[in-house]
GROMACS .gro file of C-alpha atoms in nm:
model
  491
    1UNK     CA    1   0.000   0.000   0.000
    2UNK     CA    2   0.120   0.351  -0.082
    3UNK     CA    3   0.133   0.607   0.193
    4UNK     CA    4   0.047   0.895  -0.042
    5UNK     CA    5  -0.065   0.892  -0.403
    6UNK     CA    6  -0.038   1.230  -0.574
    7UNK     CA    7  -0.217   1.294  -0.903
    8UNK     CA    8  -0.035   1.542  -1.125
    9UNK     CA    9   0.338   1.589  -1.189
   10UNK     CA   10   0.326   1.964  -1.228
   11UNK     CA   11   0.524   2.193  -0.994
   12UNK     CA   12   0.275   2.152  -0.707
   13UNK     CA   13   0.258   1.772  -0.714
   14UNK     CA   14   0.635   1.732  -0.750
   15UNK     CA   15   0.709   1.976  -0.467
   16UNK     CA   16   0.455   1.809  -0.239
   17UNK     CA   17   0.611   1.468  -0.309
   18UNK     CA   18   0.955   1.602  -0.218
   19UNK     CA   19   0.829   1.770   0.101
   20UNK     CA   20   0.659   1.450   0.214
   21UNK     CA   21   0.973   1.247   0.158
   22UNK     CA   22   1.187   1.507   0.335
   23UNK     CA   23   0.966   1.476   0.643
   24UNK     CA   24   0.960   1.095   0.639
   25UNK     CA   25   0.627   1.069   0.458
   26UNK     CA   26   0.671   0.701   0.366
   27UNK     CA   27   0.616   0.565   0.016
   28UNK     CA   28   0.506   0.846  -0.213
   29UNK     CA   29   0.415   0.808  -0.580
   30UNK     CA   30   0.313   1.073  -0.834
   31UNK     CA   31   0.103   0.967  -1.133
   32UNK     CA   32   0.089   1.187  -1.441
   33UNK     CA   33  -0.129   1.133  -1.747
   34UNK     CA   34   0.127   1.290  -1.981
   35UNK     CA   35   0.375   1.034  -2.111
   36UNK     CA   36   0.649   1.299  -2.129
   37UNK     CA   37   0.704   1.642  -1.974
   38UNK     CA   38   0.513   1.927  -2.139
   39UNK     CA   39   0.750   2.158  -2.326
   40UNK     CA   40   0.511   2.452  -2.301
   41UNK     CA   41   0.585   2.697  -2.022
   42UNK     CA   42   0.249   2.795  -1.881
   43UNK     CA   43   0.387   2.964  -1.569
   44UNK     CA   44   0.696   3.176  -1.636
   45UNK     CA   45   0.716   3.388  -1.321
   46UNK     CA   46   0.873   3.244  -1.005
   47UNK     CA   47   0.806   3.493  -0.728
   48UNK     CA   48   1.046   3.586  -0.448
   49UNK     CA   49   0.825   3.398  -0.201
   50UNK     CA   50   0.873   3.074  -0.393
   51UNK     CA   51   1.248   3.130  -0.419
   52UNK     CA   52   1.257   3.182  -0.041
   53UNK     CA   53   1.069   2.855   0.006
   54UNK     CA   54   1.318   2.673  -0.215
   55UNK     CA   55   1.601   2.842  -0.022
   56UNK     CA   56   1.476   2.684   0.302
   57UNK     CA   57   1.561   2.349   0.139
   58UNK     CA   58   1.888   2.463  -0.018
   59UNK     CA   59   1.751   2.461  -0.374
   60UNK     CA   60   1.702   2.824  -0.478
   61UNK     CA   61   2.031   2.859  -0.660
   62UNK     CA   62   1.945   2.574  -0.898
   63UNK     CA   63   1.654   2.778  -1.029
   64UNK     CA   64   1.833   3.112  -1.028
   65UNK     CA   65   2.110   2.969  -1.247
   66UNK     CA   66   1.852   2.877  -1.512
   67UNK     CA   67   1.636   3.188  -1.502
   68UNK     CA   68   1.649   3.565  -1.547
   69UNK     CA   69   1.599   3.790  -1.241
   70UNK     CA   70   1.335   4.059  -1.294
   71UNK     CA   71   1.354   4.334  -1.027
   72UNK     CA   72   1.005   4.476  -1.078
   73UNK     CA   73   0.654   4.347  -1.138
   74UNK     CA   74   0.315   4.476  -1.239
   75UNK     CA   75  -0.024   4.517  -1.079
   76UNK     CA   76  -0.267   4.487  -1.365
   77UNK     CA   77  -0.200   4.756  -1.622
   78UNK     CA   78  -0.092   5.016  -1.368
   79UNK     CA   79   0.195   5.216  -1.516
   80UNK     CA   80   0.386   5.223  -1.185
   81UNK     CA   81   0.590   4.905  -1.144
   82UNK     CA   82   0.610   4.710  -0.816
   83UNK     CA   83   0.961   4.725  -0.667
   84UNK     CA   84   1.059   4.379  -0.540
   85UNK     CA   85   1.380   4.512  -0.383
   86UNK     CA   86   1.168   4.643  -0.095
   87UNK     CA   87   1.003   4.316   0.009
   88UNK     CA   88   1.276   4.208   0.255
   89UNK     CA   89   1.345   3.878   0.079
   90UNK     CA   90   1.679   3.703   0.041
   91UNK     CA   91   1.612   3.696  -0.334
   92UNK     CA   92   1.433   4.030  -0.395
   93UNK     CA   93   1.318   3.971  -0.750
   94UNK     CA   94   1.088   3.765  -0.967
   95UNK     CA   95   1.262   3.496  -1.169
   96UNK     CA   96   1.161   3.458  -1.534
   97UNK     CA   97   1.186   3.084  -1.587
   98UNK     CA   98   0.985   2.852  -1.807
   99UNK     CA   99   0.760   2.603  -1.627
  100UNK     CA  100   0.918   2.318  -1.822
  101UNK     CA  101   1.253   2.396  -1.655
  102UNK     CA  102   1.088   2.434  -1.315
  103UNK     CA  103   0.925   2.092  -1.353
  104UNK     CA  104   1.253   1.934  -1.463
  105UNK     CA  105   1.439   2.064  -1.157
  106UNK     CA  106   1.157   1.971  -0.919
  107UNK     CA  107   1.128   1.620  -1.060
  108UNK     CA  108   1.503   1.569  -1.019
  109UNK     CA  109   1.472   1.681  -0.657
  110UNK     CA  110   1.165   1.468  -0.583
  111UNK     CA  111   1.323   1.154  -0.728
  112UNK     CA  112   1.651   1.223  -0.546
  113UNK     CA  113   1.471   1.221  -0.209
  114UNK     CA  114   1.287   0.898  -0.288
  115UNK     CA  115   0.956   0.982  -0.457
  116UNK     CA  116   0.842   0.785  -0.762
  117UNK     CA  117   0.707   0.962  -1.072
  118UNK     CA  118   0.492   0.739  -1.295
  119UNK     CA  119   0.408   0.889  -1.635
  120UNK     CA  120   0.137   0.787  -1.876
  121UNK     CA  121  -0.097   0.707  -1.588
  122UNK     CA  122  -0.404   0.889  -1.462
  123UNK     CA  123  -0.662   0.858  -1.185
  124UNK     CA  124  -1.001   0.744  -1.317
  125UNK     CA  125  -1.199   0.695  -0.997
  126UNK     CA  126  -1.155   0.641  -0.626
  127UNK     CA  127  -1.342   0.492  -0.332
  128UNK     CA  128  -1.270   0.590   0.026
  129UNK     CA  129  -1.256   0.345   0.314
  130UNK     CA  130  -1.190   0.401   0.685
  131UNK     CA  131  -0.814   0.341   0.656
  132UNK     CA  132  -0.729   0.381   0.288
  133UNK     CA  133  -0.842   0.499  -0.054
  134UNK     CA  134  -0.885   0.255  -0.341
  135UNK     CA  135  -0.782   0.425  -0.665
  136UNK     CA  136  -0.843   0.306  -1.020
  137UNK     CA  137  -0.560   0.413  -1.250
  138UNK     CA  138  -0.563   0.399  -1.628
  139UNK     CA  139  -0.234   0.339  -1.810
  140UNK     CA  140  -0.276   0.311  -2.185
  141UNK     CA  141  -0.564   0.075  -2.248
  142UNK     CA  142  -0.549  -0.103  -1.913
  143UNK     CA  143  -0.678  -0.029  -1.565
  144UNK     CA  144  -0.533  -0.125  -1.231
  145UNK     CA  145  -0.632  -0.063  -0.873
  146UNK     CA  146  -0.397   0.064  -0.604
  147UNK     CA  147  -0.449   0.148  -0.240
  148UNK     CA  148  -0.311   0.453  -0.066
  149UNK     CA  149  -0.354   0.584   0.284
  150UNK     CA  150  -0.398   0.934   0.143
  151UNK     CA  151  -0.461   1.081  -0.202
  152UNK     CA  152  -0.383   1.438  -0.308
  153UNK     CA  153  -0.518   1.590  -0.628
  154UNK     CA  154  -0.268   1.826  -0.790
  155UNK     CA  155  -0.416   1.749  -1.130
  156UNK     CA  156  -0.536   2.088  -1.248
  157UNK     CA  157  -0.860   2.276  -1.279
  158UNK     CA  158  -1.043   1.972  -1.424
  159UNK     CA  159  -0.912   1.756  -1.139
  160UNK     CA  160  -1.039   1.398  -1.158
  161UNK     CA  161  -0.946   1.354  -0.792
  162UNK     CA  162  -1.152   1.652  -0.681
  163UNK     CA  163  -1.453   1.537  -0.879
  164UNK     CA  164  -1.427   1.177  -0.757
  165UNK     CA  165  -1.405   1.299  -0.397
  166UNK     CA  166  -1.726   1.500  -0.437
  167UNK     CA  167  -1.562   1.836  -0.369
  168UNK     CA  168  -1.755   2.121  -0.533
  169UNK     CA  169  -1.574   2.382  -0.742
  170UNK     CA  170  -1.810   2.679  -0.768
  171UNK     CA  171  -1.738   3.009  -0.936
  172UNK     CA  172  -1.779   3.190  -1.266
  173UNK     CA  173  -1.702   3.098  -1.625
  174UNK     CA  174  -1.485   3.317  -1.846
  175UNK     CA  175  -1.637   3.646  -1.955
  176UNK     CA  176  -1.317   3.798  -2.097
  177UNK     CA  177  -1.010   3.655  -2.267
  178UNK     CA  178  -0.654   3.763  -2.318
  179UNK     CA  179  -0.388   3.604  -2.534
  180UNK     CA  180  -0.029   3.492  -2.492
  181UNK     CA  181   0.246   3.399  -2.733
  182UNK     CA  182   0.588   3.249  -2.670
  183UNK     CA  183   0.791   3.370  -2.965
  184UNK     CA  184   1.130   3.486  -3.085
  185UNK     CA  185   1.175   3.855  -3.169
  186UNK     CA  186   1.398   4.036  -3.415
  187UNK     CA  187   1.374   4.346  -3.197
  188UNK     CA  188   1.348   4.220  -2.838
  189UNK     CA  189   1.312   4.472  -2.554
  190UNK     CA  190   1.610   4.500  -2.320
  191UNK     CA  191   1.385   4.488  -2.011
  192UNK     CA  192   1.028   4.374  -1.932
  193UNK     CA  193   0.798   4.590  -2.141
  194UNK     CA  194   0.445   4.709  -2.067
  195UNK     CA  195   0.206   4.934  -2.254
  196UNK     CA  196  -0.148   5.050  -2.187
  197UNK     CA  197  -0.401   5.260  -2.373
  198UNK     CA  198  -0.763   5.275  -2.485
  199UNK     CA  199  -0.704   4.965  -2.701
  200UNK     CA  200  -0.600   4.751  -2.402
  201UNK     CA  201  -0.282   4.630  -2.236
  202UNK     CA  202   0.039   4.457  -2.345
  203UNK     CA  203   0.327   4.286  -2.161
  204UNK     CA  204   0.653   4.132  -2.285
  205UNK     CA  205   0.926   3.955  -2.087
  206UNK     CA  206   1.207   3.707  -2.158
  207UNK     CA  207   1.156   3.347  -2.043
  208UNK     CA  208   1.493   3.200  -2.149
  209UNK     CA  209   1.659   3.040  -2.451
  210UNK     CA  210   1.592   3.350  -2.661
  211UNK     CA  211   1.214   3.321  -2.618
  212UNK     CA  212   0.990   3.608  -2.513
  213UNK     CA  213   0.648   3.578  -2.352
  214UNK     CA  214   0.404   3.826  -2.502
  215UNK     CA  215   0.066   3.873  -2.337
  216UNK     CA  216  -0.212   4.109  -2.424
  217UNK     CA  217  -0.572   4.196  -2.359
  218UNK     CA  218  -0.737   4.389  -2.640
  219UNK     CA  219  -1.068   4.562  -2.586
  220UNK     CA  220  -1.155   4.474  -2.947
  221UNK     CA  221  -1.103   4.098  -2.910
  222UNK     CA  222  -1.144   4.029  -2.538
  223UNK     CA  223  -1.485   3.865  -2.588
  224UNK     CA  224  -1.354   3.589  -2.813
  225UNK     CA  225  -1.377   3.240  -2.666
  226UNK     CA  226  -1.080   3.063  -2.514
  227UNK     CA  227  -1.125   2.783  -2.769
  228UNK     CA  228  -1.092   3.014  -3.071
  229UNK     CA  229  -0.750   2.954  -3.235
  230UNK     CA  230  -0.490   3.229  -3.201
  231UNK     CA  231  -0.279   3.289  -3.514
  232UNK     CA  232   0.066   3.442  -3.543
  233UNK     CA  233  -0.074   3.715  -3.769
  234UNK     CA  234  -0.330   3.809  -3.501
  235UNK     CA  235  -0.048   3.830  -3.246
  236UNK     CA  236   0.143   4.064  -3.478
  237UNK     CA  237  -0.166   4.276  -3.536
  238UNK     CA  238  -0.253   4.294  -3.165
  239UNK     CA  239   0.107   4.383  -3.076
  240UNK     CA  240   0.117   4.664  -3.334
  241UNK     CA  241  -0.216   4.797  -3.205
  242UNK     CA  242  -0.127   4.782  -2.837
  243UNK     CA  243   0.246   4.865  -2.856
  244UNK     CA  244   0.284   5.060  -3.178
  245UNK     CA  245   0.529   4.812  -3.338
  246UNK     CA  246   0.541   4.434  -3.377
  247UNK     CA  247   0.898   4.371  -3.248
  248UNK     CA  248   0.976   4.139  -3.538
  249UNK     CA  249   0.769   3.848  -3.412
  250UNK     CA  250   0.867   3.506  -3.552
  251UNK     CA  251   0.908   3.137  -3.475
  252UNK     CA  252   0.610   3.083  -3.239
  253UNK     CA  253   0.655   2.818  -2.968
  254UNK     CA  254   0.308   2.845  -2.816
  255UNK     CA  255  -0.001   3.055  -2.895
  256UNK     CA  256  -0.304   3.051  -2.669
  257UNK     CA  257  -0.601   3.241  -2.535
  258UNK     CA  258  -0.680   3.243  -2.165
  259UNK     CA  259  -0.988   3.351  -1.977
  260UNK     CA  260  -1.090   3.490  -1.641
  261UNK     CA  261  -1.280   3.184  -1.517
  262UNK     CA  262  -1.259   3.196  -1.139
  263UNK     CA  263  -1.336   2.907  -0.905
  264UNK     CA  264  -1.240   2.776  -0.563
  265UNK     CA  265  -1.300   2.438  -0.404
  266UNK     CA  266  -1.554   2.453  -0.123
  267UNK     CA  267  -1.315   2.248   0.090
  268UNK     CA  268  -0.957   2.131   0.046
  269UNK     CA  269  -1.011   1.802   0.228
  270UNK     CA  270  -1.274   1.529   0.200
  271UNK     CA  271  -1.182   1.242   0.430
  272UNK     CA  272  -0.854   1.095   0.307
  273UNK     CA  273  -0.851   1.302  -0.011
  274UNK     CA  274  -0.704   1.652  -0.041
  275UNK     CA  275  -0.657   1.901  -0.324
  276UNK     CA  276  -0.388   2.160  -0.391
  277UNK     CA  277  -0.282   2.406  -0.658
  278UNK     CA  278  -0.506   2.447  -0.961
  279UNK     CA  279  -0.723   2.158  -0.841
  280UNK     CA  280  -0.820   2.384  -0.549
  281UNK     CA  281  -0.839   2.724  -0.717
  282UNK     CA  282  -0.833   2.896  -1.057
  283UNK     CA  283  -0.829   3.264  -1.152
  284UNK     CA  284  -0.712   3.510  -1.416
  285UNK     CA  285  -0.331   3.476  -1.451
  286UNK     CA  286  -0.242   3.828  -1.341
  287UNK     CA  287   0.086   3.893  -1.163
  288UNK     CA  288   0.224   3.541  -1.204
  289UNK     CA  289   0.062   3.408  -0.887
  290UNK     CA  290  -0.096   3.073  -0.984
  291UNK     CA  291   0.199   2.834  -0.964
  292UNK     CA  292   0.343   3.024  -0.669
  293UNK     CA  293   0.020   2.997  -0.471
  294UNK     CA  294   0.014   2.622  -0.541
  295UNK     CA  295   0.374   2.580  -0.422
  296UNK     CA  296   0.271   2.737  -0.091
  297UNK     CA  297  -0.028   2.500  -0.071
  298UNK     CA  298   0.214   2.208  -0.102
  299UNK     CA  299   0.460   2.356   0.149
  300UNK     CA  300   0.181   2.401   0.403
  301UNK     CA  301   0.035   2.054   0.344
  302UNK     CA  302   0.359   1.857   0.325
  303UNK     CA  303   0.471   1.869   0.686
  304UNK     CA  304   0.116   1.837   0.820
  305UNK     CA  305   0.036   1.526   0.615
  306UNK     CA  306   0.375   1.374   0.702
  307UNK     CA  307   0.305   1.426   1.074
  308UNK     CA  308  -0.036   1.262   1.024
  309UNK     CA  309   0.123   0.960   0.857
  310UNK     CA  310   0.365   0.927   1.149
  311UNK     CA  311   0.085   0.956   1.409
  312UNK     CA  312   0.253   1.271   1.540
  313UNK     CA  313  -0.013   1.521   1.435
  314UNK     CA  314  -0.216   1.690   1.709
  315UNK     CA  315  -0.593   1.701   1.667
  316UNK     CA  316  -0.691   1.943   1.395
  317UNK     CA  317  -0.345   1.985   1.240
  318UNK     CA  318  -0.437   1.842   0.900
  319UNK     CA  319  -0.765   2.034   0.895
  320UNK     CA  320  -0.565   2.354   0.943
  321UNK     CA  321  -0.442   2.309   0.585
  322UNK     CA  322  -0.790   2.408   0.465
  323UNK     CA  323  -0.827   2.675   0.733
  324UNK     CA  324  -0.502   2.844   0.636
  325UNK     CA  325  -0.485   2.803   0.260
  326UNK     CA  326  -0.842   2.884   0.154
  327UNK     CA  327  -0.815   3.249   0.272
  328UNK     CA  328  -0.481   3.278   0.094
  329UNK     CA  329  -0.640   3.173  -0.234
  330UNK     CA  330  -0.938   3.401  -0.178
  331UNK     CA  331  -0.703   3.699  -0.137
  332UNK     CA  332  -0.530   3.617  -0.467
  333UNK     CA  333  -0.866   3.575  -0.640
  334UNK     CA  334  -0.964   3.922  -0.521
  335UNK     CA  335  -0.645   4.089  -0.639
  336UNK     CA  336  -0.650   3.918  -0.980
  337UNK     CA  337  -1.005   4.040  -1.033
  338UNK     CA  338  -0.889   4.392  -0.947
  339UNK     CA  339  -0.596   4.357  -1.187
  340UNK     CA  340  -0.828   4.243  -1.465
  341UNK     CA  341  -1.033   4.559  -1.419
  342UNK     CA  342  -0.718   4.761  -1.489
  343UNK     CA  343  -0.615   4.544  -1.784
  344UNK     CA  344  -0.957   4.573  -1.949
  345UNK     CA  345  -1.009   4.945  -1.882
  346UNK     CA  346  -1.194   5.091  -2.181
  347UNK     CA  347  -1.435   5.362  -2.060
  348UNK     CA  348  -1.313   5.704  -1.939
  349UNK     CA  349  -1.409   5.605  -1.584
  350UNK     CA  350  -1.212   5.279  -1.600
  351UNK     CA  351  -0.908   5.449  -1.750
  352UNK     CA  352  -0.925   5.712  -1.475
  353UNK     CA  353  -0.927   5.432  -1.216
  354UNK     CA  354  -0.610   5.288  -1.371
  355UNK     CA  355  -0.440   5.628  -1.357
  356UNK     CA  356  -0.542   5.685  -0.994
  357UNK     CA  357  -0.413   5.341  -0.893
  358UNK     CA  358  -0.087   5.403  -1.079
  359UNK     CA  359  -0.043   5.721  -0.877
  360UNK     CA  360  -0.121   5.536  -0.552
  361UNK     CA  361   0.149   5.277  -0.626
  362UNK     CA  362   0.404   5.557  -0.652
  363UNK     CA  363   0.372   5.597  -0.274
  364UNK     CA  364   0.654   5.377  -0.128
  365UNK     CA  365   0.453   5.215   0.151
  366UNK     CA  366   0.167   5.119  -0.082
  367UNK     CA  367   0.412   4.991  -0.342
  368UNK     CA  368   0.591   4.775  -0.085
  369UNK     CA  369   0.261   4.639   0.049
  370UNK     CA  370   0.155   4.516  -0.292
  371UNK     CA  371   0.501   4.403  -0.395
  372UNK     CA  372   0.500   4.175  -0.089
  373UNK     CA  373   0.149   4.050  -0.170
  374UNK     CA  374   0.233   3.965  -0.531
  375UNK     CA  375   0.568   3.816  -0.424
  376UNK     CA  376   0.378   3.581  -0.191
  377UNK     CA  377   0.480   3.699   0.155
  378UNK     CA  378   0.167   3.852   0.300
  379UNK     CA  379  -0.102   3.595   0.227
  380UNK     CA  380  -0.344   3.606   0.519
  381UNK     CA  381  -0.337   3.354   0.802
  382UNK     CA  382  -0.608   3.324   1.070
  383UNK     CA  383  -0.514   3.564   1.349
  384UNK     CA  384  -0.337   3.430   1.658
  385UNK     CA  385  -0.581   3.500   1.941
  386UNK     CA  386  -0.346   3.372   2.213
  387UNK     CA  387  -0.327   3.636   2.489
  388UNK     CA  388   0.005   3.820   2.466
  389UNK     CA  389   0.094   3.673   2.126
  390UNK     CA  390   0.385   3.851   1.960
  391UNK     CA  391   0.303   4.048   1.641
  392UNK     CA  392   0.540   3.819   1.448
  393UNK     CA  393   0.327   3.513   1.525
  394UNK     CA  394   0.165   3.379   1.210
  395UNK     CA  395   0.378   3.589   0.975
  396UNK     CA  396   0.608   3.439   0.720
  397UNK     CA  397   0.982   3.449   0.780
  398UNK     CA  398   1.159   3.637   0.502
  399UNK     CA  399   1.519   3.749   0.483
  400UNK     CA  400   1.601   3.751   0.856
  401UNK     CA  401   1.965   3.864   0.874
  402UNK     CA  402   2.179   3.685   1.134
  403UNK     CA  403   2.530   3.759   1.265
  404UNK     CA  404   2.671   3.420   1.168
  405UNK     CA  405   2.914   3.340   0.889
  406UNK     CA  406   2.774   2.989   0.831
  407UNK     CA  407   2.412   3.106   0.841
  408UNK     CA  408   2.374   3.471   0.738
  409UNK     CA  409   1.999   3.408   0.720
  410UNK     CA  410   1.771   3.150   0.878
  411UNK     CA  411   1.730   2.960   0.550
  412UNK     CA  412   2.038   2.734   0.587
  413UNK     CA  413   1.904   2.627   0.927
  414UNK     CA  414   1.583   2.486   0.773
  415UNK     CA  415   1.712   2.241   0.513
  416UNK     CA  416   1.597   1.949   0.731
  417UNK     CA  417   1.231   2.053   0.710
  418UNK     CA  418   1.176   2.030   1.087
  419UNK     CA  419   1.050   2.298   1.327
  420UNK     CA  420   1.334   2.533   1.419
  421UNK     CA  421   1.384   2.692   1.761
  422UNK     CA  422   1.608   2.992   1.709
  423UNK     CA  423   1.751   3.155   2.022
  424UNK     CA  424   1.841   3.518   1.963
  425UNK     CA  425   1.882   3.658   2.314
  426UNK     CA  426   2.215   3.515   2.423
  427UNK     CA  427   2.069   3.241   2.647
  428UNK     CA  428   1.941   2.907   2.524
  429UNK     CA  429   1.581   2.802   2.566
  430UNK     CA  430   1.584   2.456   2.732
  431UNK     CA  431   1.294   2.309   2.534
  432UNK     CA  432   1.318   1.927   2.532
  433UNK     CA  433   1.132   1.788   2.233
  434UNK     CA  434   1.190   1.517   1.977
  435UNK     CA  435   1.237   1.631   1.618
  436UNK     CA  436   1.302   1.996   1.709
  437UNK     CA  437   1.601   2.163   1.547
  438UNK     CA  438   1.774   2.413   1.776
  439UNK     CA  439   2.016   2.691   1.696
  440UNK     CA  440   2.155   2.992   1.884
  441UNK     CA  441   2.234   3.310   1.699
  442UNK     CA  442   2.193   3.684   1.699
  443UNK     CA  443   1.992   3.917   1.481
  444UNK     CA  444   2.193   4.154   1.266
  445UNK     CA  445   2.038   4.479   1.380
  446UNK     CA  446   2.157   4.657   1.063
  447UNK     CA  447   1.990   4.402   0.836
  448UNK     CA  448   1.669   4.325   1.027
  449UNK     CA  449   1.350   4.518   1.088
  450UNK     CA  450   1.316   4.684   1.427
  451UNK     CA  451   1.042   4.439   1.534
  452UNK     CA  452   1.314   4.172   1.561
  453UNK     CA  453   1.558   4.365   1.779
  454UNK     CA  454   1.420   4.259   2.119
  455UNK     CA  455   1.311   3.904   2.019
  456UNK     CA  456   1.483   3.649   2.242
  457UNK     CA  457   1.354   3.330   2.078
  458UNK     CA  458   1.137   3.225   1.785
  459UNK     CA  459   0.981   2.894   1.683
  460UNK     CA  460   0.960   2.854   1.306
  461UNK     CA  461   0.734   2.598   1.138
  462UNK     CA  462   0.870   2.379   0.856
  463UNK     CA  463   0.688   2.604   0.606
  464UNK     CA  464   0.873   2.913   0.740
  465UNK     CA  465   0.572   3.049   0.925
  466UNK     CA  466   0.650   3.186   1.270
  467UNK     CA  467   0.458   2.980   1.522
  468UNK     CA  468   0.576   3.165   1.833
  469UNK     CA  469   0.805   3.454   1.920
  470UNK     CA  470   0.907   3.585   2.260
  471UNK     CA  471   1.076   3.885   2.416
  472UNK     CA  472   1.098   3.713   2.756
  473UNK     CA  473   1.451   3.704   2.899
  474UNK     CA  474   1.378   3.413   3.135
  475UNK     CA  475   1.483   3.084   2.966
  476UNK     CA  476   1.247   2.864   3.172
  477UNK     CA  477   0.939   3.071   3.093
  478UNK     CA  478   1.039   3.073   2.728
  479UNK     CA  479   1.078   2.695   2.734
  480UNK     CA  480   0.729   2.645   2.876
  481UNK     CA  481   0.570   2.880   2.622
  482UNK     CA  482   0.764   2.729   2.334
  483UNK     CA  483   0.665   2.375   2.431
  484UNK     CA  484   0.299   2.473   2.452
  485UNK     CA  485   0.311   2.603   2.096
  486UNK     CA  486   0.521   2.313   1.971
  487UNK     CA  487   0.252   2.067   2.088
  488UNK     CA  488   0.011   2.232   1.845
  489UNK     CA  489   0.251   2.142   1.562
  490UNK     CA  490   0.361   1.788   1.648
  491UNK     CA  491   0.342   1.535   1.927
   0.00000   0.00000   0.00000
């Protein structure tokens, strides 16, 4: 019997498989209906939040070496760019990197830590029992049945796992469409390019190997269906209309229309079946947030499901996956809808709204707030209602600078994927607990925000969320408080 069967070998399924194996998640297999990796690069923007997540496992540099750092981003068609250098991340940029490369690197990692990836196989149906799920898998013209203690659907917006589990996926169908084209250019821009006007909006950015991603939303064609073929000549025409020149478009790799269909699963867990990534949510692809949101789903779920498999999960831990990740997706859905309003601005009132928002983003604090949101650092978490809880509790660790040559940030201390107790006040917190990583250090006051300066100890979850922080100088009181919080994470 498998411990976990994951449907879908996209970035989310592969990352979840690796996280489960890292945390001792038993026998993990990923089934993928495609016989070979997809060469198309649907997601081409790896946000700083995802790079920070990969850095906690020592992997970020593998991706950076293959991609192109982009220091700014966009919010819809606002003319003021988001400045990622202000977000406080170790890697303060978005990485332009084709999804095909991302999947290759993640599959190599997942296999290296012991996960199996089985291609040319897909989930057809499933039946839940009290202790396992019976799954029918089709491979070619044959069917076979396997049993798994848990099943996770990372198999896209049409998820067979979600449907078989009876999880509803309500929302709206597409009412508007944009287009994208992965092409080569005779006259490529030297930096990410954006243009807006009464005719719509246009974006261009490099995605590697001499290929540029062009994306546009034209007010003249935005009501065409997603199934209507997109031709290279239409791309040239739309680019000339929206940009004023066609950049010498040639050699198309992928042409497609995409819509603003928006849906979210009513629950992320049904018994022994869970969903993550596009199987749990879909929305207009504004700001490059889809894959990145799914990676955070998998990071949140991985350690919780592993603890459940090991009978070390406190009551309610696995259910907190739904509690924590559904609001995060809802926040992204809201901001992508707002971005679409700016992309599709056509009336004088809508164009005025775009200009007002562009002016608002010129204010540094507002720009930083939205740069952090788009980068994936400020997704909402249910508030910590514990009396006396530190303001850091529940926030995501990002770029904490330490005075240590071997660990200038906290990321190298988290490669093991276990909870980390980091003492920062000069005295150790005597917190006896199995599976807890401990490290003493000191905050670099020049490189850290002021909120960290008086913190004496912090407990960091495997997904880099801060579970508990203290300013108490008494080691015994800190130990008692830390242990109380730790028991909500693992037994």
